[in-house]
Amino acid sequence: MENHNLNSISFTQVKINDDFWSTRLRNHQNTTLKACLEKCETEERILNFERTYNGNADEGFTGVAFNDSDVYKVIEGVGYSLQNNPNKELEEYVDSIIDKIGMAQQEDGYLDNYFVLGRMDEKWTDMMAHELYCAGHMIEGAIAYKNATGKRKFLDVAIRFADHIVDVFGEGKKNWIVGHQEIELALVKLYRETGEKKYLNLAKWFIEQRGHNNEWTDKVWSREKYGGKKYNQDDKPVRELSKITGHAVRAMYYFCGVADVAAIEDEESYMEALYRLWDNTVNRNMYITGGIGSSRDNEGFTGDYDLPNDTAYCETCAAVGMVYWNHRMNLMTKDSKYVDIVEKELYNGVISGVSLDGTKFFYENPLESHGDHHRKEWYDVSCCPTQIARFIPSVGDYIYAKDEDGVYLNLYISNTLTTEFRGKEIKITQSTNYPWDGRVNIKIEKSVDEEMGLFIRYPSWCKTMNVEINEEKINNYEIQKGYIKLIRKWSENDEIHLNMIMPIELVKSNVKVKQNLGKVAIQRGPLIYCIEEVDNENIDDIKIDSRMRFLSEYKSNLLNGCVVIIGKKDDKKVVAIPYYAWDNRKPGKMKVWIKNEEERLYDLL
């Protein structure tokens, strides 16, 4: 039996009508999905499946070993999109792709085009070949598509592949360390979908294999490009982990799988490790934007407080992974500090990965650019575009959660929630101009004839929040793990008004981050700001300090509408825009951390 303290409320129960997010959701459906599907066609991701079922092994496989996963991730994104935005033409097109996937599957359930097309004698021989990574994304995509359309064809393909994997791996079978984690969390999803305990058992087995002295993995990770078993989080068993190491995306997917198993099987030792890893990640290895992974050499971590800005890796996939992991941690703990990270990622580290028109993508998200870093339409390794394709339409998953006591309001996004509480339907609407404005109106449209709790997140960035219920100010509200606790018998048309004051703040880095000594960053509400050369002359010479007069101004005709921050002192002027929106206009330099005129103070610390 699962031991989640909170239950996630699916985005299918949430109708978003928000100025900020609705634009992104429309761009995703109309532009991003189509762009990724077209690239899967033109870059021969889909053609690889056709070659497999036609027996054209002599034509060979196009691209990197894990190209199959891009197709699966886009299908997952289509599934999420279709649930709230039915599109017959798009569905029929994806059905035709699924037909090709099904025809490419081998008799024993195996399906990986990289190996079937000329390398079958090598299957299940190379831990770094991403076979299980591709299988995991197949499972996730298949579940999403079945839930959207009711069609089981893709799910049946995924189940046959999963059954093959169960036959090959496990206690007394083939020894294995997963090269790129993903299968673990996917198998837990499949367990939840089917109720088949064998998938959960195998997910845990894969987790438990890591961190032991396996001679085979010693040889794999000793290769110079990996730099040891820490690269793959294979240096210690999960229960002994305390520091985040190695490849950032691998780490995120690993921790998600560990959290999923811990939630179901009440593995407290797993949770203790996750608490330590979270503290080390967030407080010593995370950028102010929520980005993680400072090194391009290993696409991950080097050491605590090593956070260079211009060479920061901060892979888009890793930012999405942080959302996945922190969402799980919130469900298990009812602690809003994890949602603070979800929000930081959403408004900074994730959406920076896609252009405002939805057509171009960042793989890396540095915090400083010399003018030579730009989004691209596609990459040879296109995990980040397809990650965005599957993530954006599911953003509604993170707005609410619930338990036996009531509903937890995690994110401030205009929407209508229709769900059940103790078996009866409730309906709640939320109206706001967040993240530009901290005022939020919550209305009870339909309630139950008994007490119900509303637990409203008090964001970590917020210093002052005013709360009113039906225009009566609430002065002595209780805060529980970062949530304002409001329990009462609600009536229809009851309204809660929130007003979160959004001052412009100059943020200092931890003095142990040497790269940021003598510098400050600008934050307003959940948003981190940056300066771009297109708005500021001589960007390398700009210095700001607390004596500047800062103003915020909403500009509807700039960057799809955004609040700009303007700093003035004497004849000096600095213009800052939200970090997520940089590189959407004229190419040029960019900085998040800006020189401070009081920098000598930092040098003395």
mmCIF file of N, CA and C in Angstrom, residues 72-182:
data_model
loop_
_atom_site.group_PDB
_atom_site.id
_atom_site.type_symbol
_atom_site.label_atom_id
_atom_site.label_comp_id
_atom_site.label_asym_id
_atom_site.label_seq_id
_atom_site.Cartn_x
_atom_site.Cartn_y
_atom_site.Cartn_z
ATOM 1 N N TYR A 72 9.361 8.564 -28.229
ATOM 2 C CA TYR A 72 8.494 8.212 -27.098
ATOM 3 C C TYR A 72 8.128 9.446 -26.264
ATOM 4 N N LYS A 73 9.077 10.335 -26.077
ATOM 5 C CA LYS A 73 8.829 11.524 -25.260
ATOM 6 C C LYS A 73 7.848 12.478 -25.944
ATOM 7 N N VAL A 74 7.968 12.608 -27.261
ATOM 8 C CA VAL A 74 7.023 13.467 -27.973
ATOM 9 C C VAL A 74 5.618 12.866 -27.913
ATOM 10 N N ILE A 75 5.511 11.553 -28.034
ATOM 11 C CA ILE A 75 4.200 10.913 -27.916
ATOM 12 C C ILE A 75 3.622 11.156 -26.521
ATOM 13 N N GLU A 76 4.472 11.114 -25.505
ATOM 14 C CA GLU A 76 4.004 11.425 -24.150
ATOM 15 C C GLU A 76 3.439 12.844 -24.094
ATOM 16 N N GLY A 77 4.159 13.781 -24.702
ATOM 17 C CA GLY A 77 3.678 15.155 -24.744
ATOM 18 C C GLY A 77 2.370 15.287 -25.490
ATOM 19 N N VAL A 78 2.229 14.549 -26.581
ATOM 20 C CA VAL A 78 0.974 14.553 -27.330
ATOM 21 C C VAL A 78 -0.158 14.023 -26.446
ATOM 22 N N GLY A 79 0.135 12.945 -25.712
ATOM 23 C CA GLY A 79 -0.872 12.384 -24.820
ATOM 24 C C GLY A 79 -1.380 13.403 -23.812
ATOM 25 N N TYR A 80 -0.455 14.106 -23.173
ATOM 26 C CA TYR A 80 -0.859 15.122 -22.197
ATOM 27 C C TYR A 80 -1.651 16.239 -22.864
ATOM 28 N N SER A 81 -1.208 16.649 -24.043
ATOM 29 C CA SER A 81 -1.884 17.731 -24.747
ATOM 30 C C SER A 81 -3.305 17.331 -25.144
ATOM 31 N N LEU A 82 -3.464 16.106 -25.611
ATOM 32 C CA LEU A 82 -4.778 15.650 -26.063
ATOM 33 C C LEU A 82 -5.790 15.573 -24.926
ATOM 34 N N GLN A 83 -5.315 15.370 -23.698
ATOM 35 C CA GLN A 83 -6.254 15.204 -22.591
ATOM 36 C C GLN A 83 -7.078 16.463 -22.346
ATOM 37 N N ASN A 84 -6.483 17.613 -22.562
ATOM 38 C CA ASN A 84 -7.219 18.862 -22.383
ATOM 39 C C ASN A 84 -7.543 19.562 -23.702
ATOM 40 N N ASN A 85 -6.880 19.135 -24.776
ATOM 41 C CA ASN A 85 -7.072 19.782 -26.078
ATOM 42 C C ASN A 85 -7.169 18.728 -27.181
ATOM 43 N N PRO A 86 -8.310 18.065 -27.316
ATOM 44 C CA PRO A 86 -8.464 17.028 -28.342
ATOM 45 C C PRO A 86 -8.149 17.569 -29.736
ATOM 46 N N ASN A 87 -7.451 16.730 -30.513
ATOM 47 C CA ASN A 87 -7.056 17.125 -31.871
ATOM 48 C C ASN A 87 -7.044 15.853 -32.705
ATOM 49 N N LYS A 88 -8.081 15.642 -33.484
ATOM 50 C CA LYS A 88 -8.250 14.395 -34.221
ATOM 51 C C LYS A 88 -7.105 14.155 -35.197
ATOM 52 N N GLU A 89 -6.687 15.201 -35.904
ATOM 53 C CA GLU A 89 -5.626 15.056 -36.891
ATOM 54 C C GLU A 89 -4.307 14.648 -36.222
ATOM 55 N N LEU A 90 -3.984 15.305 -35.112
ATOM 56 C CA LEU A 90 -2.760 14.975 -34.384
ATOM 57 C C LEU A 90 -2.823 13.556 -33.841
ATOM 58 N N GLU A 91 -3.966 13.171 -33.302
ATOM 59 C CA GLU A 91 -4.125 11.829 -32.753
ATOM 60 C C GLU A 91 -3.963 10.765 -33.839
ATOM 61 N N GLU A 92 -4.551 10.983 -34.986
ATOM 62 C CA GLU A 92 -4.440 10.000 -36.078
ATOM 63 C C GLU A 92 -2.994 9.875 -36.546
ATOM 64 N N TYR A 93 -2.285 11.006 -36.582
ATOM 65 C CA TYR A 93 -0.886 10.957 -36.996
ATOM 66 C C TYR A 93 -0.055 10.155 -36.003
ATOM 67 N N VAL A 94 -0.272 10.386 -34.719
ATOM 68 C CA VAL A 94 0.488 9.647 -33.706
ATOM 69 C C VAL A 94 0.082 8.179 -33.707
ATOM 70 N N ASP A 95 -1.189 7.894 -33.963
ATOM 71 C CA ASP A 95 -1.612 6.493 -34.103
ATOM 72 C C ASP A 95 -0.794 5.787 -35.184
ATOM 73 N N SER A 96 -0.504 6.492 -36.276
ATOM 74 C CA SER A 96 0.271 5.878 -37.366
ATOM 75 C C SER A 96 1.715 5.617 -36.928
ATOM 76 N N ILE A 97 2.254 6.481 -36.089
ATOM 77 C CA ILE A 97 3.606 6.250 -35.557
ATOM 78 C C ILE A 97 3.599 5.036 -34.637
ATOM 79 N N ILE A 98 2.576 4.941 -33.789
ATOM 80 C CA ILE A 98 2.467 3.808 -32.870
ATOM 81 C C ILE A 98 2.337 2.497 -33.644
ATOM 82 N N ASP A 99 1.632 2.521 -34.770
ATOM 83 C CA ASP A 99 1.560 1.323 -35.619
ATOM 84 C C ASP A 99 2.964 0.876 -36.031
ATOM 85 N N LYS A 100 3.795 1.825 -36.401
ATOM 86 C CA LYS A 100 5.168 1.499 -36.814
ATOM 87 C C LYS A 100 5.984 0.965 -35.641
ATOM 88 N N ILE A 101 5.788 1.549 -34.480
ATOM 89 C CA ILE A 101 6.499 1.063 -33.286
ATOM 90 C C ILE A 101 6.101 -0.378 -32.998
ATOM 91 N N GLY A 102 4.796 -0.643 -33.051
ATOM 92 C CA GLY A 102 4.318 -1.998 -32.780
ATOM 93 C C GLY A 102 4.864 -3.012 -33.765
ATOM 94 N N MET A 103 4.920 -2.646 -35.040
ATOM 95 C CA MET A 103 5.433 -3.578 -36.056
ATOM 96 C C MET A 103 6.931 -3.822 -35.907
ATOM 97 N N ALA A 104 7.631 -2.875 -35.296
ATOM 98 C CA ALA A 104 9.073 -3.020 -35.125
ATOM 99 C C ALA A 104 9.447 -3.900 -33.935
ATOM 100 N N GLN A 105 8.476 -4.177 -33.062
ATOM 101 C CA GLN A 105 8.785 -4.962 -31.859
ATOM 102 C C GLN A 105 9.124 -6.405 -32.214
ATOM 103 N N GLN A 106 10.144 -6.939 -31.546
ATOM 104 C CA GLN A 106 10.569 -8.324 -31.781
ATOM 105 C C GLN A 106 9.622 -9.306 -31.094
ATOM 106 N N GLU A 107 9.700 -10.556 -31.485
ATOM 107 C CA GLU A 107 8.780 -11.572 -30.965
ATOM 108 C C GLU A 107 8.870 -11.717 -29.454
ATOM 109 N N ASP A 108 10.072 -11.539 -28.902
ATOM 110 C CA ASP A 108 10.226 -11.688 -27.450
ATOM 111 C C ASP A 108 9.914 -10.409 -26.683
ATOM 112 N N GLY A 109 9.484 -9.366 -27.387
ATOM 113 C CA GLY A 109 9.124 -8.114 -26.744
ATOM 114 C C GLY A 109 10.200 -7.046 -26.816
ATOM 115 N N TYR A 110 11.407 -7.436 -27.166
ATOM 116 C CA TYR A 110 12.513 -6.481 -27.225
ATOM 117 C C TYR A 110 12.272 -5.449 -28.330
ATOM 118 N N LEU A 111 12.657 -4.207 -28.050
ATOM 119 C CA LEU A 111 12.531 -3.175 -29.074
ATOM 120 C C LEU A 111 13.533 -2.060 -28.811
ATOM 121 N N ASP A 112 14.574 -2.067 -29.585
ATOM 122 C CA ASP A 112 15.546 -0.975 -29.570
ATOM 123 C C ASP A 112 16.189 -0.947 -30.941
ATOM 124 N N ASN A 113 15.827 0.042 -31.749
ATOM 125 C CA ASN A 113 16.247 0.068 -33.145
ATOM 126 C C ASN A 113 17.759 0.102 -33.313
ATOM 127 N N TYR A 114 18.447 0.732 -32.386
ATOM 128 C CA TYR A 114 19.905 0.821 -32.484
ATOM 129 C C TYR A 114 20.527 -0.564 -32.543
ATOM 130 N N PHE A 115 19.984 -1.491 -31.786
ATOM 131 C CA PHE A 115 20.542 -2.842 -31.766
ATOM 132 C C PHE A 115 19.920 -3.743 -32.832
ATOM 133 N N VAL A 116 18.624 -3.612 -33.066
ATOM 134 C CA VAL A 116 17.980 -4.486 -34.048
ATOM 135 C C VAL A 116 18.562 -4.249 -35.443
ATOM 136 N N LEU A 117 18.914 -2.997 -35.731
ATOM 137 C CA LEU A 117 19.454 -2.671 -37.048
ATOM 138 C C LEU A 117 20.966 -2.916 -37.097
ATOM 139 N N GLY A 118 21.328 -4.211 -37.045
ATOM 140 C CA GLY A 118 22.717 -4.594 -37.267
ATOM 141 C C GLY A 118 23.554 -4.891 -36.048
ATOM 142 N N ARG A 119 22.954 -4.817 -34.831
ATOM 143 C CA ARG A 119 23.768 -5.034 -33.629
ATOM 144 C C ARG A 119 23.094 -6.016 -32.666
ATOM 145 N N MET A 120 22.283 -6.889 -33.142
ATOM 146 C CA MET A 120 21.525 -7.759 -32.244
ATOM 147 C C MET A 120 22.413 -8.633 -31.357
ATOM 148 N N ASP A 121 23.604 -8.944 -31.832
ATOM 149 C CA ASP A 121 24.502 -9.760 -31.013
ATOM 150 C C ASP A 121 25.087 -8.972 -29.841
ATOM 151 N N GLU A 122 24.850 -7.643 -29.832
ATOM 152 C CA GLU A 122 25.386 -6.801 -28.761
ATOM 153 C C GLU A 122 24.331 -6.381 -27.743
ATOM 154 N N LYS A 123 23.070 -6.766 -27.948
ATOM 155 C CA LYS A 123 22.024 -6.286 -27.036
ATOM 156 C C LYS A 123 22.278 -6.796 -25.622
ATOM 157 N N TRP A 124 21.939 -5.941 -24.647
ATOM 158 C CA TRP A 124 22.158 -6.212 -23.231
ATOM 159 C C TRP A 124 23.623 -6.544 -22.915
ATOM 160 N N THR A 125 24.544 -5.853 -23.602
ATOM 161 C CA THR A 125 25.969 -6.046 -23.304
ATOM 162 C C THR A 125 26.661 -4.760 -22.866
ATOM 163 N N ASP A 126 26.027 -3.611 -23.119
ATOM 164 C CA ASP A 126 26.673 -2.326 -22.833
ATOM 165 C C ASP A 126 25.759 -1.486 -21.952
ATOM 166 N N MET A 127 26.175 -1.294 -20.711
ATOM 167 C CA MET A 127 25.349 -0.533 -19.774
ATOM 168 C C MET A 127 25.122 0.908 -20.216
ATOM 169 N N MET A 128 26.015 1.412 -21.066
ATOM 170 C CA MET A 128 25.905 2.799 -21.503
ATOM 171 C C MET A 128 25.123 2.961 -22.804
ATOM 172 N N ALA A 129 24.512 1.903 -23.286
ATOM 173 C CA ALA A 129 23.834 1.965 -24.585
ATOM 174 C C ALA A 129 22.386 2.445 -24.480
ATOM 175 N N HIS A 130 21.909 2.734 -23.272
ATOM 176 C CA HIS A 130 20.607 3.373 -23.071
ATOM 177 C C HIS A 130 19.413 2.505 -23.461
ATOM 178 N N GLU A 131 19.555 1.203 -23.497
ATOM 179 C CA GLU A 131 18.401 0.367 -23.823
ATOM 180 C C GLU A 131 17.279 0.546 -22.798
ATOM 181 N N LEU A 132 17.657 0.542 -21.515
ATOM 182 C CA LEU A 132 16.646 0.667 -20.472
ATOM 183 C C LEU A 132 16.137 2.104 -20.350
ATOM 184 N N TYR A 133 16.958 3.063 -20.694
ATOM 185 C CA TYR A 133 16.522 4.461 -20.745
ATOM 186 C C TYR A 133 15.422 4.612 -21.795
ATOM 187 N N CYS A 134 15.640 4.061 -22.969
ATOM 188 C CA CYS A 134 14.621 4.122 -24.026
ATOM 189 C C CYS A 134 13.362 3.379 -23.603
ATOM 190 N N ALA A 135 13.543 2.227 -22.960
ATOM 191 C CA ALA A 135 12.384 1.454 -22.510
ATOM 192 C C ALA A 135 11.563 2.246 -21.505
ATOM 193 N N GLY A 136 12.243 2.962 -20.617
ATOM 194 C CA GLY A 136 11.536 3.758 -19.624
ATOM 195 C C GLY A 136 10.698 4.846 -20.260
ATOM 196 N N HIS A 137 11.260 5.521 -21.240
ATOM 197 C CA HIS A 137 10.492 6.569 -21.906
ATOM 198 C C HIS A 137 9.353 5.976 -22.741
ATOM 199 N N MET A 138 9.555 4.785 -23.265
ATOM 200 C CA MET A 138 8.449 4.116 -23.958
ATOM 201 C C MET A 138 7.292 3.893 -22.995
ATOM 202 N N ILE A 139 7.592 3.393 -21.800
ATOM 203 C CA ILE A 139 6.547 3.108 -20.815
ATOM 204 C C ILE A 139 5.808 4.387 -20.432
ATOM 205 N N GLU A 140 6.560 5.460 -20.154
ATOM 206 C CA GLU A 140 5.916 6.720 -19.771
ATOM 207 C C GLU A 140 5.027 7.254 -20.896
ATOM 208 N N GLY A 141 5.543 7.204 -22.127
ATOM 209 C CA GLY A 141 4.765 7.684 -23.259
ATOM 210 C C GLY A 141 3.512 6.857 -23.488
ATOM 211 N N ALA A 142 3.644 5.546 -23.324
ATOM 212 C CA ALA A 142 2.512 4.647 -23.565
ATOM 213 C C ALA A 142 1.397 4.857 -22.547
ATOM 214 N N ILE A 143 1.764 5.056 -21.284
ATOM 215 C CA ILE A 143 0.752 5.292 -20.246
ATOM 216 C C ILE A 143 0.028 6.612 -20.506
ATOM 217 N N ALA A 144 0.795 7.654 -20.856
ATOM 218 C CA ALA A 144 0.187 8.956 -21.123
ATOM 219 C C ALA A 144 -0.775 8.883 -22.302
ATOM 220 N N TYR A 145 -0.382 8.161 -23.346
ATOM 221 C CA TYR A 145 -1.223 8.102 -24.545
ATOM 222 C C TYR A 145 -2.478 7.272 -24.299
ATOM 223 N N LYS A 146 -2.348 6.213 -23.539
ATOM 224 C CA LYS A 146 -3.522 5.401 -23.214
ATOM 225 C C LYS A 146 -4.502 6.191 -22.361
ATOM 226 N N ASN A 147 -3.984 6.951 -21.385
ATOM 227 C CA ASN A 147 -4.869 7.749 -20.532
ATOM 228 C C ASN A 147 -5.566 8.854 -21.317
ATOM 229 N N ALA A 148 -4.905 9.345 -22.364
ATOM 230 C CA ALA A 148 -5.487 10.428 -23.161
ATOM 231 C C ALA A 148 -6.549 9.924 -24.123
ATOM 232 N N THR A 149 -6.298 8.792 -24.738
ATOM 233 C CA THR A 149 -7.143 8.339 -25.846
ATOM 234 C C THR A 149 -7.966 7.094 -25.538
ATOM 235 N N GLY A 150 -7.581 6.379 -24.468
ATOM 236 C CA GLY A 150 -8.231 5.106 -24.175
ATOM 237 C C GLY A 150 -7.709 3.962 -25.017
ATOM 238 N N LYS A 151 -6.771 4.243 -25.914
ATOM 239 C CA LYS A 151 -6.234 3.210 -26.807
ATOM 240 C C LYS A 151 -5.048 2.508 -26.140
ATOM 241 N N ARG A 152 -5.071 1.185 -26.169
ATOM 242 C CA ARG A 152 -4.078 0.391 -25.451
ATOM 243 C C ARG A 152 -2.911 -0.086 -26.317
ATOM 244 N N LYS A 153 -2.940 0.169 -27.595
ATOM 245 C CA LYS A 153 -1.951 -0.447 -28.480
ATOM 246 C C LYS A 153 -0.522 -0.150 -28.038
ATOM 247 N N PHE A 154 -0.216 1.111 -27.793
ATOM 248 C CA PHE A 154 1.142 1.470 -27.390
ATOM 249 C C PHE A 154 1.451 0.919 -26.003
ATOM 250 N N LEU A 155 0.477 0.955 -25.113
ATOM 251 C CA LEU A 155 0.690 0.410 -23.771
ATOM 252 C C LEU A 155 0.970 -1.083 -23.833
ATOM 253 N N ASP A 156 0.274 -1.807 -24.690
ATOM 254 C CA ASP A 156 0.526 -3.246 -24.818
ATOM 255 C C ASP A 156 1.939 -3.521 -25.330
ATOM 256 N N VAL A 157 2.410 -2.667 -26.253
ATOM 257 C CA VAL A 157 3.801 -2.789 -26.718
ATOM 258 C C VAL A 157 4.751 -2.584 -25.547
ATOM 259 N N ALA A 158 4.494 -1.555 -24.746
ATOM 260 C CA ALA A 158 5.366 -1.258 -23.609
ATOM 261 C C ALA A 158 5.332 -2.375 -22.577
ATOM 262 N N ILE A 159 4.182 -2.948 -22.348
ATOM 263 C CA ILE A 159 4.069 -4.051 -21.378
ATOM 264 C C ILE A 159 4.856 -5.262 -21.866
ATOM 265 N N ARG A 160 4.771 -5.560 -23.163
ATOM 266 C CA ARG A 160 5.538 -6.701 -23.684
ATOM 267 C C ARG A 160 7.040 -6.468 -23.518
ATOM 268 N N PHE A 161 7.483 -5.228 -23.748
ATOM 269 C CA PHE A 161 8.900 -4.919 -23.559
ATOM 270 C C PHE A 161 9.261 -5.016 -22.076
ATOM 271 N N ALA A 162 8.398 -4.484 -21.211
ATOM 272 C CA ALA A 162 8.656 -4.553 -19.770
ATOM 273 C C ALA A 162 8.715 -6.001 -19.298
ATOM 274 N N ASP A 163 7.837 -6.850 -19.818
ATOM 275 C CA ASP A 163 7.861 -8.267 -19.435
ATOM 276 C C ASP A 163 9.147 -8.934 -19.891
ATOM 277 N N HIS A 164 9.628 -8.548 -21.064
ATOM 278 C CA HIS A 164 10.917 -9.061 -21.531
ATOM 279 C C HIS A 164 12.035 -8.642 -20.571
ATOM 280 N N ILE A 165 12.001 -7.390 -20.135
ATOM 281 C CA ILE A 165 13.019 -6.900 -19.208
ATOM 282 C C ILE A 165 12.941 -7.653 -17.882
ATOM 283 N N VAL A 166 11.726 -7.927 -17.409
ATOM 284 C CA VAL A 166 11.554 -8.722 -16.179
ATOM 285 C C VAL A 166 12.123 -10.116 -16.356
ATOM 286 N N ASP A 167 11.981 -10.684 -17.539
ATOM 287 C CA ASP A 167 12.517 -12.021 -17.806
ATOM 288 C C ASP A 167 14.049 -12.044 -17.809
ATOM 289 N N VAL A 168 14.653 -10.936 -18.240
ATOM 290 C CA VAL A 168 16.112 -10.881 -18.391
ATOM 291 C C VAL A 168 16.814 -10.503 -17.092
ATOM 292 N N PHE A 169 16.230 -9.547 -16.336
ATOM 293 C CA PHE A 169 16.920 -8.990 -15.172
ATOM 294 C C PHE A 169 16.207 -9.333 -13.871
ATOM 295 N N GLY A 170 16.987 -9.300 -12.796
ATOM 296 C CA GLY A 170 16.420 -9.547 -11.484
ATOM 297 C C GLY A 170 17.244 -10.568 -10.723
ATOM 298 N N GLU A 171 16.810 -10.850 -9.536
ATOM 299 C CA GLU A 171 17.540 -11.784 -8.671
ATOM 300 C C GLU A 171 17.721 -13.127 -9.362
ATOM 301 N N GLY A 172 18.990 -13.582 -9.453
ATOM 302 C CA GLY A 172 19.304 -14.848 -10.087
ATOM 303 C C GLY A 172 19.342 -14.801 -11.597
ATOM 304 N N LYS A 173 19.166 -13.616 -12.164
ATOM 305 C CA LYS A 173 19.190 -13.467 -13.622
ATOM 306 C C LYS A 173 20.401 -12.632 -14.010
ATOM 307 N N LYS A 174 20.290 -11.839 -15.042
ATOM 308 C CA LYS A 174 21.425 -11.073 -15.540
ATOM 309 C C LYS A 174 21.795 -9.950 -14.576
ATOM 310 N N ASN A 175 23.065 -9.839 -14.260
ATOM 311 C CA ASN A 175 23.576 -8.766 -13.424
ATOM 312 C C ASN A 175 23.649 -7.479 -14.246
ATOM 313 N N TRP A 176 23.280 -6.342 -13.650
ATOM 314 C CA TRP A 176 23.218 -5.128 -14.460
ATOM 315 C C TRP A 176 23.180 -3.878 -13.584
ATOM 316 N N ILE A 177 23.862 -2.854 -14.040
ATOM 317 C CA ILE A 177 23.717 -1.518 -13.494
ATOM 318 C C ILE A 177 23.162 -0.644 -14.616
ATOM 319 N N VAL A 178 22.047 0.010 -14.367
ATOM 320 C CA VAL A 178 21.434 0.832 -15.403
ATOM 321 C C VAL A 178 22.369 1.986 -15.749
ATOM 322 N N GLY A 179 22.664 2.149 -17.031
ATOM 323 C CA GLY A 179 23.609 3.179 -17.462
ATOM 324 C C GLY A 179 23.063 4.582 -17.317
ATOM 325 N N HIS A 180 21.835 4.798 -17.700
ATOM 326 C CA HIS A 180 21.173 6.096 -17.545
ATOM 327 C C HIS A 180 19.823 5.833 -16.903
ATOM 328 N N GLN A 181 19.701 6.223 -15.653
ATOM 329 C CA GLN A 181 18.474 5.966 -14.916
ATOM 330 C C GLN A 181 17.266 6.579 -15.619
ATOM 331 N N GLU A 182 16.162 5.867 -15.546
ATOM 332 C CA GLU A 182 14.864 6.258 -16.096
ATOM 333 C C GLU A 182 13.898 5.087 -15.977
#
